[in-house]
Coordinates of N, CA and C in Angstrom, one line a residue:
X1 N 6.5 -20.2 -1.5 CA 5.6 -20.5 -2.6 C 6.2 -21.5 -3.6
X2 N 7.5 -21.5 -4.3 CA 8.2 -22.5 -5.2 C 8.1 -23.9 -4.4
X3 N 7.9 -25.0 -5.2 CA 8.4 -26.1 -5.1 C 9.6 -26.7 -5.0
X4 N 9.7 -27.9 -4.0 CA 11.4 -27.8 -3.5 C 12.1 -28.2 -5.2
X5 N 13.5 -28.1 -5.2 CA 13.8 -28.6 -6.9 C 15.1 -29.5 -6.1
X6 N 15.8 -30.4 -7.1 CA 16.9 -30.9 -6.6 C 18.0 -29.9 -6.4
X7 N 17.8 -28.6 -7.0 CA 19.4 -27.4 -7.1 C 18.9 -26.5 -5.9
X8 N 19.3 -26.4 -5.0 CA 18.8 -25.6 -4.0 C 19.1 -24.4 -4.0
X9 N 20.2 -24.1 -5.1 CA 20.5 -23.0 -5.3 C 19.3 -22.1 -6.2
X10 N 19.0 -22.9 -6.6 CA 17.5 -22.4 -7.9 C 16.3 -22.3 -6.6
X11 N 16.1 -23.4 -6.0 CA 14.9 -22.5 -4.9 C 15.3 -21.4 -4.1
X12 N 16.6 -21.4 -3.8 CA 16.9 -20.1 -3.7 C 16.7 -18.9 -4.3
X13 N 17.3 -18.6 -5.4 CA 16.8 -17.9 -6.3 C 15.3 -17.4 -6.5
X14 N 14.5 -18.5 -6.2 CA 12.9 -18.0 -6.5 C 12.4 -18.0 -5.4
X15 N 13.0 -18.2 -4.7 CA 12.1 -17.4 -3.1 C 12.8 -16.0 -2.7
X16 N 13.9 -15.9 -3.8 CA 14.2 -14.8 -3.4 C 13.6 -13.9 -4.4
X17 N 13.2 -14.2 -5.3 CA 12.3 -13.3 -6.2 C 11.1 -13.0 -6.1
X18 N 10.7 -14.4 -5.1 CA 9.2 -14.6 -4.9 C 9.2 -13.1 -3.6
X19 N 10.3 -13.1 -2.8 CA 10.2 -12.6 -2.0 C 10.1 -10.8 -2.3
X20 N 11.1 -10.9 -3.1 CA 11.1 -9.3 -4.3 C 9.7 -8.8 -4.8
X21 N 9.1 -9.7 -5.1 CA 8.0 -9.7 -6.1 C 6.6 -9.0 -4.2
X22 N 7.2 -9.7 -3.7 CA 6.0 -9.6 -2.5 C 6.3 -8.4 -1.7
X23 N 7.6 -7.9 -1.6 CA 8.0 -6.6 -1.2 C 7.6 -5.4 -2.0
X24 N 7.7 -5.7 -3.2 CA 7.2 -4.7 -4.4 C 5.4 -4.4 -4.3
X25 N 4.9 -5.5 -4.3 CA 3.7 -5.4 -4.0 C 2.9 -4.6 -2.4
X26 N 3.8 -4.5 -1.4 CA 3.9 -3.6 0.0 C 4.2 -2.5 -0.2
X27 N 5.1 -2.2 -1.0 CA 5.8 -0.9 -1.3 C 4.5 0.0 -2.2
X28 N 3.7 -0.8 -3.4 CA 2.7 -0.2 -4.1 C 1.2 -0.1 -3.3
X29 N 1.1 -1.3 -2.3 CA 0.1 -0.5 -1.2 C 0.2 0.2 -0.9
X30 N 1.4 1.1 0.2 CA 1.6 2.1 0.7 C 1.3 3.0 -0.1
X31 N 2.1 3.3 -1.2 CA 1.6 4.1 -2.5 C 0.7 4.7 -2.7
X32 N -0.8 3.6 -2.8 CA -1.9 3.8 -3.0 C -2.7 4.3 -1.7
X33 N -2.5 3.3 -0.5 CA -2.7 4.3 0.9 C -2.7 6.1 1.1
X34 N -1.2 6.2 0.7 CA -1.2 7.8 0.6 C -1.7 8.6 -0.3
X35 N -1.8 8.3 -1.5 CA -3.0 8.4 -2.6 C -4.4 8.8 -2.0
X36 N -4.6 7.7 -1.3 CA -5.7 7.5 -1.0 C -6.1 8.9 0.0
X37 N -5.1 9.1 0.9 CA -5.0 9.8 2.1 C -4.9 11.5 1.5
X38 N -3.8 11.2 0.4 CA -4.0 12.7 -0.2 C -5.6 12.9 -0.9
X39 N -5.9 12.5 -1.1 CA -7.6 12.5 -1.5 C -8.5 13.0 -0.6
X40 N -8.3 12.3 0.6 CA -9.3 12.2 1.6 C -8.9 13.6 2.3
X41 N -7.9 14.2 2.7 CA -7.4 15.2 3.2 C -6.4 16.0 2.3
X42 N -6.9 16.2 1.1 CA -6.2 17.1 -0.1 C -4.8 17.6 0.5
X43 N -3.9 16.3 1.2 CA -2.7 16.7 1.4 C -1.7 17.3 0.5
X44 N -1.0 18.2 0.5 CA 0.3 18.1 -0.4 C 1.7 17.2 -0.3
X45 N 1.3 17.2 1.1 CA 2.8 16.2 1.8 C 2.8 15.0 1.2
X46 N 1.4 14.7 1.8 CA 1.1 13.1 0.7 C 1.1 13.3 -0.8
X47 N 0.8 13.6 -1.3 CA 1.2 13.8 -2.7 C 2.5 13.8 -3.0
X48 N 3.5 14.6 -2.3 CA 4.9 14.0 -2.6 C 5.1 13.0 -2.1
X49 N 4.7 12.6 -1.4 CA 5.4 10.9 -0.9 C 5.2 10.3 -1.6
X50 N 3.2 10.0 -2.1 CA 3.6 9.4 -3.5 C 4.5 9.4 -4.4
X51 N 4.8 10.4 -4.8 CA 6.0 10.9 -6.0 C 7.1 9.9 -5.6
X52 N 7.6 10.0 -4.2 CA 9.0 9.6 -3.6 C 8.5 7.9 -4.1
X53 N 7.8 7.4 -3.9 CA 7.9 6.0 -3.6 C 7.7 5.6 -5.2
X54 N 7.1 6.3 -6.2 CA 7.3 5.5 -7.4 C 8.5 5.7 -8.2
X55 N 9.1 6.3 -7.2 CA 11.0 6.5 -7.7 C 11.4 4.7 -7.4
X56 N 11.2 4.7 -6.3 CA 11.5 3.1 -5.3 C 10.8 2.1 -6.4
X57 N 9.5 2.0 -6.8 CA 8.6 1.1 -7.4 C 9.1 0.8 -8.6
X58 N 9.7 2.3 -9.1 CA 10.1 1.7 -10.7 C 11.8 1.1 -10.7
X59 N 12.6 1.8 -9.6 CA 13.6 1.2 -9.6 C 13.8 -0.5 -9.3
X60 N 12.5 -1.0 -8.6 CA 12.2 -2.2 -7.8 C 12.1 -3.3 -9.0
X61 N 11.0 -2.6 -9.6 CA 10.8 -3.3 -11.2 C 11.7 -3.7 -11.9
X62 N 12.3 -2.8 -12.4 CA 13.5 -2.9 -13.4 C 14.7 -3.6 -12.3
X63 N 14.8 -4.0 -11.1 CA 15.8 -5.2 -10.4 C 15.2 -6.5 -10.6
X64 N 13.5 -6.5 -10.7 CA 12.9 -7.9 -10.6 C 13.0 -8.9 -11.6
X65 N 12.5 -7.3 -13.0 CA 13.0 -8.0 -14.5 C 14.0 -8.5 -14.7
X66 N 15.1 -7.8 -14.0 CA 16.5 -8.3 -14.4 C 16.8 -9.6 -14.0
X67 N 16.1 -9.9 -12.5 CA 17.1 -11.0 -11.7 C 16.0 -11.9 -12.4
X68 N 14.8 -12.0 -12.7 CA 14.1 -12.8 -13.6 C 14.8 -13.2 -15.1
X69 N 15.2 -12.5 -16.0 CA 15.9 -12.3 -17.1 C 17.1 -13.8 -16.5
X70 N 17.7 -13.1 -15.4 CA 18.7 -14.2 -15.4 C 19.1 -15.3 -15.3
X71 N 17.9 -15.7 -14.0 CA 17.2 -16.7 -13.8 C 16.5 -17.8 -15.1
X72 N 15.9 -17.3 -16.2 CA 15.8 -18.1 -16.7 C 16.4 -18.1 -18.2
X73 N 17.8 -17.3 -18.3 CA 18.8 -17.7 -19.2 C 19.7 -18.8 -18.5
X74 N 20.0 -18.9 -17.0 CA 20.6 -19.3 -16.6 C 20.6 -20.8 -16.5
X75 N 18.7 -20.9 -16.3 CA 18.2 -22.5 -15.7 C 17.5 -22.6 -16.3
X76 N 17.0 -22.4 -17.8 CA 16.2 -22.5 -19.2 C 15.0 -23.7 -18.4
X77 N 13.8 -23.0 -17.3 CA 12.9 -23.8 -16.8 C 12.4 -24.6 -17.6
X78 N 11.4 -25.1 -17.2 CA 10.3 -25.7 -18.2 C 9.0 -25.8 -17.5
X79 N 7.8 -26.5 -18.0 CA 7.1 -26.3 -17.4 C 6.6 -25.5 -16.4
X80 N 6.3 -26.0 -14.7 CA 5.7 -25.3 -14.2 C 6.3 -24.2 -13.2
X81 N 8.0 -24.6 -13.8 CA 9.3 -23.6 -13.2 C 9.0 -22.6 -14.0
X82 N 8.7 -22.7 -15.3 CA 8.8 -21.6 -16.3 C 7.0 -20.7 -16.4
X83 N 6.3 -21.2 -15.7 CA 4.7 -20.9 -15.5 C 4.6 -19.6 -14.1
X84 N 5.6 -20.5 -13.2 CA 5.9 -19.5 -12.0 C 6.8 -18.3 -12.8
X85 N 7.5 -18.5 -13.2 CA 8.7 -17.1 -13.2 C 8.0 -16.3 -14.5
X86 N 7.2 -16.9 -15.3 CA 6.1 -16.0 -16.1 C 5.0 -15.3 -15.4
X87 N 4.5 -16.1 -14.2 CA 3.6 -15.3 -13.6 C 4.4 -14.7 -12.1
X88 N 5.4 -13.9 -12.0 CA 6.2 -13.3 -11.3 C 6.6 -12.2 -12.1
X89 N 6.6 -12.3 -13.5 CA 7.2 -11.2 -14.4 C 5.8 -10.3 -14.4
X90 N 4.6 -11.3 -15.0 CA 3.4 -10.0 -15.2 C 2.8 -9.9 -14.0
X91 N 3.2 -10.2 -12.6 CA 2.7 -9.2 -11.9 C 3.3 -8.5 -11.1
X92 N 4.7 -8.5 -11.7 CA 5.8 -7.5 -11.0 C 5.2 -6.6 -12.2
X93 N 4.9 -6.6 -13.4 CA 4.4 -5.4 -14.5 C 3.3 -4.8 -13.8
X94 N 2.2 -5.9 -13.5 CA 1.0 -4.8 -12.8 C 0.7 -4.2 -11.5
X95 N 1.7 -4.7 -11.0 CA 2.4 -3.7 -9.8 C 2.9 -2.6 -10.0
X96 N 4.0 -2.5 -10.9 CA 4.2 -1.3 -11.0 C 3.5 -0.5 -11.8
X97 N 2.3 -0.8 -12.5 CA 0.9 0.2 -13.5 C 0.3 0.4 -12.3
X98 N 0.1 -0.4 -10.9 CA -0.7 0.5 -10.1 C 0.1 1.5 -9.2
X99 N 1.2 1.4 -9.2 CA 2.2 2.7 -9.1 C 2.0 3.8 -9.8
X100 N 1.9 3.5 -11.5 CA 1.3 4.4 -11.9 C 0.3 5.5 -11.7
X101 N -0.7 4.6 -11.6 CA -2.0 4.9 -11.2 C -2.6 5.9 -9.4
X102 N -1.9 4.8 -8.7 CA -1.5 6.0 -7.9 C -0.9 7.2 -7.8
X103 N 0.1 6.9 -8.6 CA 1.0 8.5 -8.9 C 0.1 9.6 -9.8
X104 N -0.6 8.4 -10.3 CA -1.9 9.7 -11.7 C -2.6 9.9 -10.5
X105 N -3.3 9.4 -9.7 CA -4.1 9.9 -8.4 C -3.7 11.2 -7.7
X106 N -2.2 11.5 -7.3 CA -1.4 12.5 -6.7 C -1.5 13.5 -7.4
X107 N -1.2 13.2 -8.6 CA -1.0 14.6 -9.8 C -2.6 15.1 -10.0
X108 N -3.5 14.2 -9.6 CA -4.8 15.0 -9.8 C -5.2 15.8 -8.3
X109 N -4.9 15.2 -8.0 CA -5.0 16.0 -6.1 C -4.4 17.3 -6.0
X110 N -3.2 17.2 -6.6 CA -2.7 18.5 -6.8 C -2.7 19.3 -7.1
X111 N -3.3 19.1 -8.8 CA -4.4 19.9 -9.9 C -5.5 20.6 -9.0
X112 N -6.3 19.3 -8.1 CA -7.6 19.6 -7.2 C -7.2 21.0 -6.3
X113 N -5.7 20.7 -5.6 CA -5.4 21.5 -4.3 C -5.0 23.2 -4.8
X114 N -4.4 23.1 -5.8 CA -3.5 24.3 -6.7 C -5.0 25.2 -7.4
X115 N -5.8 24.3 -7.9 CA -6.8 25.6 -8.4 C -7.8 26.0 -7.4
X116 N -7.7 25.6 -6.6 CA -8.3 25.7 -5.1 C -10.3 25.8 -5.6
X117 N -10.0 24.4 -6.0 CA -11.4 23.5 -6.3 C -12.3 23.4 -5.5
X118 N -13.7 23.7 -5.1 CA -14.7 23.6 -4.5 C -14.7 22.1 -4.2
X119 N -14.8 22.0 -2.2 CA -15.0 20.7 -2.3 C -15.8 19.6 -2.2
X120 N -17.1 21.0 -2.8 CA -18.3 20.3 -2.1 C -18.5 19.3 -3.1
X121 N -17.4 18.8 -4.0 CA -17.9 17.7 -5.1 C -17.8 16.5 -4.7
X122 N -18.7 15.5 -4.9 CA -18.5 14.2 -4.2 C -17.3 13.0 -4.2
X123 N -16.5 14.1 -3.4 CA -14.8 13.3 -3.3 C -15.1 12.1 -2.6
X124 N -16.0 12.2 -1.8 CA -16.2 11.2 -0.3 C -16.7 9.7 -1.1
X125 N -17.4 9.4 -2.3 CA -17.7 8.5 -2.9 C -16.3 7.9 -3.5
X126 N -15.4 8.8 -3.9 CA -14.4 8.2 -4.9 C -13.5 7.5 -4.0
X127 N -13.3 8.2 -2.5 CA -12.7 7.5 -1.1 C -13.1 6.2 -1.2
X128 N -14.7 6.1 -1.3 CA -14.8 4.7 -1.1 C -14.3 3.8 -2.1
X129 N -14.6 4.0 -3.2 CA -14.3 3.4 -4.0 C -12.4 2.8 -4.3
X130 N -11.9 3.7 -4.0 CA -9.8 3.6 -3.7 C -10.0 2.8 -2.9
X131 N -10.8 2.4 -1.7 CA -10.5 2.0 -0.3 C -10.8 0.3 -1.0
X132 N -11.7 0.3 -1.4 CA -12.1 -0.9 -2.3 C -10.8 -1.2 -3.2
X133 N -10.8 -0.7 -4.0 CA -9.2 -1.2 -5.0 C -8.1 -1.4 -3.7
X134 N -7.7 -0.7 -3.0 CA -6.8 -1.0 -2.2 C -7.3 -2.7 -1.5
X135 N -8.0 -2.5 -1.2 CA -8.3 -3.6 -0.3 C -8.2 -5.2 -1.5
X136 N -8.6 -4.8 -2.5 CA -8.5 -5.6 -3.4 C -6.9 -6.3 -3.7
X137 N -5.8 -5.5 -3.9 CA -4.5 -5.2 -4.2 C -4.0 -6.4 -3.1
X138 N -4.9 -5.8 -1.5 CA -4.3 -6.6 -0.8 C -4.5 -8.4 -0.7
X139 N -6.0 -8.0 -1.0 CA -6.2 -9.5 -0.9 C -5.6 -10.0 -2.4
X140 N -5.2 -9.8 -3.4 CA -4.5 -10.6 -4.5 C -3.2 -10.4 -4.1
X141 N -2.7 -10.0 -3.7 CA -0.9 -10.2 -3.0 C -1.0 -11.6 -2.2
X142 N -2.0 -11.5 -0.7 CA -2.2 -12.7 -0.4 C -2.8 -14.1 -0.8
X143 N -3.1 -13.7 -1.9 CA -3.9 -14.8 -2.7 C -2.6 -16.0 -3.5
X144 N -1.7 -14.5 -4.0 CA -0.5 -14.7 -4.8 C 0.4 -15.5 -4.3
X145 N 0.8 -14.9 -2.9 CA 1.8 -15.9 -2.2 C 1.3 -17.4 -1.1
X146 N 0.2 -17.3 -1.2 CA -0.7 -18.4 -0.9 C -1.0 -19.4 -2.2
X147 N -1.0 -18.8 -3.8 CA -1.5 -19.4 -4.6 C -2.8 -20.3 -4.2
X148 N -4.0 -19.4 -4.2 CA -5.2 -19.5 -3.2 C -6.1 -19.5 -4.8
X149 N -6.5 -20.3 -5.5 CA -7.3 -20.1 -6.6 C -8.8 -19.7 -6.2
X150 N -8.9 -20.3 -5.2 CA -10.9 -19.9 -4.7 C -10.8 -18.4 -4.2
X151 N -9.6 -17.5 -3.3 CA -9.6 -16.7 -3.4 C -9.7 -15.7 -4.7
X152 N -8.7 -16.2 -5.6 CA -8.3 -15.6 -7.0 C -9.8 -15.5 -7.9
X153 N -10.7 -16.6 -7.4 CA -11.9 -16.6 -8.0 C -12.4 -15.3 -7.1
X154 N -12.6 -14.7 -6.2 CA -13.6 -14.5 -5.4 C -13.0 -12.5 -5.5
X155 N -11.6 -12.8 -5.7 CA -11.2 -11.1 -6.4 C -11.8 -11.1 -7.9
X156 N -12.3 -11.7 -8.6 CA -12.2 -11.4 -9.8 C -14.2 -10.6 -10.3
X157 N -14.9 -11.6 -8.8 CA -15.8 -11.1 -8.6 C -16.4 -9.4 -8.3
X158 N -15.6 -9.8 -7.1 CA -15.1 -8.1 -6.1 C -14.5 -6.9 -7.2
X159 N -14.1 -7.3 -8.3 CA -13.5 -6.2 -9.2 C -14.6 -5.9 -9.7
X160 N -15.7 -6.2 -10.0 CA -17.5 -6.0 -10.7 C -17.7 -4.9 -9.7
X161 N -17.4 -5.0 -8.6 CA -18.0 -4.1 -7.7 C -17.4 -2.7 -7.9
X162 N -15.9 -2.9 -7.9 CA -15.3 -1.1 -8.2 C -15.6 -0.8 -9.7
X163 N -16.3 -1.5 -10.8 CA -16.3 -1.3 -11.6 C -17.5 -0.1 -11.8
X164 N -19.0 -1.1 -10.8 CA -20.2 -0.4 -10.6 C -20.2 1.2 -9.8
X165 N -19.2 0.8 -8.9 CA -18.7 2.5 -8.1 C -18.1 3.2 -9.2
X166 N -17.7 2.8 -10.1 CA -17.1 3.9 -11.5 C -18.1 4.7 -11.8
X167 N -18.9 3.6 -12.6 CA -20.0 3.7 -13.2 C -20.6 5.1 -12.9
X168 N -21.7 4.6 -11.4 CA -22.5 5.1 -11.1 C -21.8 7.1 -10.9
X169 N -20.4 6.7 -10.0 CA -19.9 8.0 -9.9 C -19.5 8.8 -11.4
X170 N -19.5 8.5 -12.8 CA -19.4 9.5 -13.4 C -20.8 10.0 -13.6
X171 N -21.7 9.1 -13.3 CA -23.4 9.3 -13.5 C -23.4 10.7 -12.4
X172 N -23.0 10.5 -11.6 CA -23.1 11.6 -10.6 C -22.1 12.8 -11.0
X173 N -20.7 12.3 -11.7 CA -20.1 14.0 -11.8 C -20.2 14.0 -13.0
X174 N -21.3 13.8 -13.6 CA -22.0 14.5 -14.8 C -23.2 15.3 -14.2
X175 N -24.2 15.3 -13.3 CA -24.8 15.8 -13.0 C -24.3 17.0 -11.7
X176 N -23.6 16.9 -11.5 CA -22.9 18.1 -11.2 C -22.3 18.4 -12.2
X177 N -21.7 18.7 -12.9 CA -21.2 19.3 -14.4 C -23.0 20.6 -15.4
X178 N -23.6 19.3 -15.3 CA -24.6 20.0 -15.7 C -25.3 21.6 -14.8
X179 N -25.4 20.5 -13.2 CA -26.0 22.2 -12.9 C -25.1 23.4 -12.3
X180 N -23.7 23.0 -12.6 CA -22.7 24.1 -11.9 C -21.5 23.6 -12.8
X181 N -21.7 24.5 -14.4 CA -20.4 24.5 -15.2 C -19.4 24.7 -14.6
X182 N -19.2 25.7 -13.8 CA -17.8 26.0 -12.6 C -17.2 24.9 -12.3
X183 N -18.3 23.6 -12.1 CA -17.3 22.7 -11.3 C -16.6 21.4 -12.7
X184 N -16.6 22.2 -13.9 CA -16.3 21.2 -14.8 C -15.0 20.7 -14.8
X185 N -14.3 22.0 -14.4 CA -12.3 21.5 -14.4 C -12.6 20.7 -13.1
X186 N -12.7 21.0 -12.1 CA -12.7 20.1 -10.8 C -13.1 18.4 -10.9
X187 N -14.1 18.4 -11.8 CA -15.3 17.1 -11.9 C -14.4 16.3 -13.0
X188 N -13.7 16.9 -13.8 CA -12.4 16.4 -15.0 C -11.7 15.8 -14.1
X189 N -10.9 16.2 -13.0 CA -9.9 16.1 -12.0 C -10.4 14.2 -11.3
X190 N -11.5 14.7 -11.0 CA -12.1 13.8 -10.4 C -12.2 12.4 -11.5
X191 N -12.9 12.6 -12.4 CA -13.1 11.3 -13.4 C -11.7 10.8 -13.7
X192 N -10.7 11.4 -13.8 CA -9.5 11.1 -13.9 C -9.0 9.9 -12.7
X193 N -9.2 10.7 -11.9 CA -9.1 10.0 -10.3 C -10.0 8.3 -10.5
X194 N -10.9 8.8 -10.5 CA -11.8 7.5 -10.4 C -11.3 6.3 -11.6
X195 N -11.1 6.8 -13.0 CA -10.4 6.3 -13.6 C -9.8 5.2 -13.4
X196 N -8.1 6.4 -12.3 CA -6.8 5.4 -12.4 C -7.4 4.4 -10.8
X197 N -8.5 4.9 -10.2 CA -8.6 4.0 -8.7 C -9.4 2.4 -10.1
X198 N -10.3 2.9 -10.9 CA -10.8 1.2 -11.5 C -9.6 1.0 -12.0
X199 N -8.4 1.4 -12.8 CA -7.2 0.6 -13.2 C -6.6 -0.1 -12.3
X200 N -7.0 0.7 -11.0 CA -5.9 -0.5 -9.9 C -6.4 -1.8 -9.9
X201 N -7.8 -1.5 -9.9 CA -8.8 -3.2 -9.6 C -8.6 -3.7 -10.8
X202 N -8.5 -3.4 -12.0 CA -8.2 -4.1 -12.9 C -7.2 -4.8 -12.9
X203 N -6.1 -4.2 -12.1 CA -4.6 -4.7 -12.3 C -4.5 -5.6 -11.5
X204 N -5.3 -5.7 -10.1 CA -5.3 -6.6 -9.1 C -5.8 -7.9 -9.7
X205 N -7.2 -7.4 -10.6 CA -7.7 -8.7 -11.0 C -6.6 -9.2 -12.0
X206 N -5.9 -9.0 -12.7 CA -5.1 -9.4 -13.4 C -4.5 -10.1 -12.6
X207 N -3.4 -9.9 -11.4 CA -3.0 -10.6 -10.5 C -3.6 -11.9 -10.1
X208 N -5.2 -12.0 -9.6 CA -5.5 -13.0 -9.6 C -5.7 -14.0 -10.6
X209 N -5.9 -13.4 -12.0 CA -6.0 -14.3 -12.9 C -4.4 -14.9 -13.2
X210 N -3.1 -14.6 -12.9 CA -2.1 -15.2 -13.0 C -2.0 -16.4 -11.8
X211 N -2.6 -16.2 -10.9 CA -2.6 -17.2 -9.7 C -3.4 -18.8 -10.8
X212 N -4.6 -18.4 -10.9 CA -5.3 -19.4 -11.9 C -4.6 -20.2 -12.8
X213 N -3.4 -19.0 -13.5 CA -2.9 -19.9 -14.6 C -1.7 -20.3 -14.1
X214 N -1.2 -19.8 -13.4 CA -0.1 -20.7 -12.2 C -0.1 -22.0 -11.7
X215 N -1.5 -22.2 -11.1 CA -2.0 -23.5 -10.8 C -2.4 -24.3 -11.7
X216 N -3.6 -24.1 -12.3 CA -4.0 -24.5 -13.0 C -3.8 -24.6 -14.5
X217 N -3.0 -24.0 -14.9 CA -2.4 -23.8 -16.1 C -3.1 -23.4 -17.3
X218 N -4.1 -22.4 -16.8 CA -5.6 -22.2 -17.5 C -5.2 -20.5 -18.0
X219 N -5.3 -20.0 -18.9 CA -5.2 -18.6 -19.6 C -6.8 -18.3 -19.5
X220 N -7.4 -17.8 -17.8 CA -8.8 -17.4 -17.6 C -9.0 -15.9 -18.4
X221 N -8.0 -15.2 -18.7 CA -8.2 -13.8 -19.0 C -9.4 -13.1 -19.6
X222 N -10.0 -14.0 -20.8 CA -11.0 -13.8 -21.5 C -12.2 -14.5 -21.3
X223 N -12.2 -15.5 -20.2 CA -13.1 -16.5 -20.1 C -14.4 -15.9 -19.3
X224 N -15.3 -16.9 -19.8 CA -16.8 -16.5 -19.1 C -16.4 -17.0 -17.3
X225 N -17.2 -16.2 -16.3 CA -16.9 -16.0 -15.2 C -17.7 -17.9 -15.1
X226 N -18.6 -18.4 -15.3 CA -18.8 -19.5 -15.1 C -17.5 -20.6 -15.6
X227 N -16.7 -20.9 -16.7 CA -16.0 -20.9 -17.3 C -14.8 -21.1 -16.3
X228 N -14.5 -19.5 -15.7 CA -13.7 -19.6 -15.1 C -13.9 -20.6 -12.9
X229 N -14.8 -20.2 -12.8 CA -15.6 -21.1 -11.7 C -15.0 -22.4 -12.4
X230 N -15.3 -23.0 -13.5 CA -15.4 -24.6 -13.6 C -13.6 -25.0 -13.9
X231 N -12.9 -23.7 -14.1 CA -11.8 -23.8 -14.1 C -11.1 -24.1 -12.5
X232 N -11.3 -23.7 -12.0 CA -10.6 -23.7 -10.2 C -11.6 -24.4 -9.5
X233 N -12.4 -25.3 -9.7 CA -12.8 -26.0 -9.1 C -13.1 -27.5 -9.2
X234 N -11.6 -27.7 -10.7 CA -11.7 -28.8 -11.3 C -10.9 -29.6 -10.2

């Protein structure tokens, strides 16, 4: 991903971070995979594996920050050395919030599995919906280390979509809520869930919006989606 520099020791350094940064991001798939898997089949096994790996995720973090930290006390970048190791820092951050987020996914599964929750509630929507953020996660990882801005545009779209699967699903476990109060703790469990699955797409899209400002040197974060279009395609 870096550009060659004359200190080969410094492209060293950021392909090895770059490399850190891209391992960390595999590690928080899998994460979300099992998440996903304890959902689909109210595992308990999977639920602790989640647990196990955001031991791994957060210890991963706090090595990336650091070798970042030193990296640029070391070689006080500028420009678009210091653009890259900025946008390596905030999405080594939102990799590890969707660690989070998967790990809030486990702890609701468990809540789900422990009160021994009716399952006739529409879990099978919220599947689709994780399967979507996951898939999203993946394509901004590849986007990232490709520094692919038409892709980065094209995740930021695809996040609209897990937004509308939110949506529509608390519309639905409100109407279960209404005609079977019984299922209110379970339907809580659930909104929770669906929740941390739209934080992941958020976090992804954040991802791609650091690709934008990597290249292009553009801060899209707040920008109109046309806006941002006329930004990556300058």
């Amino acid at each position: 991903m870096p550009e060659k520099h004359l200190s080969s020791q410094f492209d060293s350094e950021l392909n090895s971070v770059s490399s850190r940064v891209m391992e960390l991001g595999g590690l928080v798939e899998s994460q979300i995979r099992q998440a996903i898997y304890a959902l689909s089949q109210f595992s308990m096994e999977a639920v602790e594996q989640v647990a196990s790996i955001e031991q791994r995720v957060n210890a991963m973090e706090v090595e990336i920050d650091h070798e970042l930290s030193s990296i640029i006390a070391r070689r006080q970048p500028t420009a678009r050395d210091l653009r890259l190791l900025i946008a390596f820092s905030k999405a080594t951050a939102n990799l590890e919030r969707m660690g989070d987020e998967a790990h809030k996914m486990a702890r609701m599964v468990k809540s789900i599995i422990e009160s021994g929750a009716a399952r006739s509630l529409p879990s099978s929507d919220l599947r689709m919906a994780a399967d979507l953020a996951s898939g999203l996660l993946r394509k901004a990882l590849d986007a990232f280390a490709r520094l692919d801005t038409k892709a980065a545009l094209d995740i930021l779209k695809e996040d609209d979509l897990i937004d509308k699967e939110f949506d529509g699903f608390v519309r639905k476990l409100v109407t279960y809520m209404m005609e079977d109060p019984r299922t209110i703790s379970a339907s809580l469990d659930l909104l929770f869930l669906a929740k941390a699955i739209e934080r992941i797409g958020d976090h992804s899209k954040n991802v791609a919006e650091l690709i934008i400002y990597l290249v292009k040197g553009k801060d899209v974060r707040h920008a109109a989606m046309n806006d941002i279009e006329s930004a990556v395609l300058q």
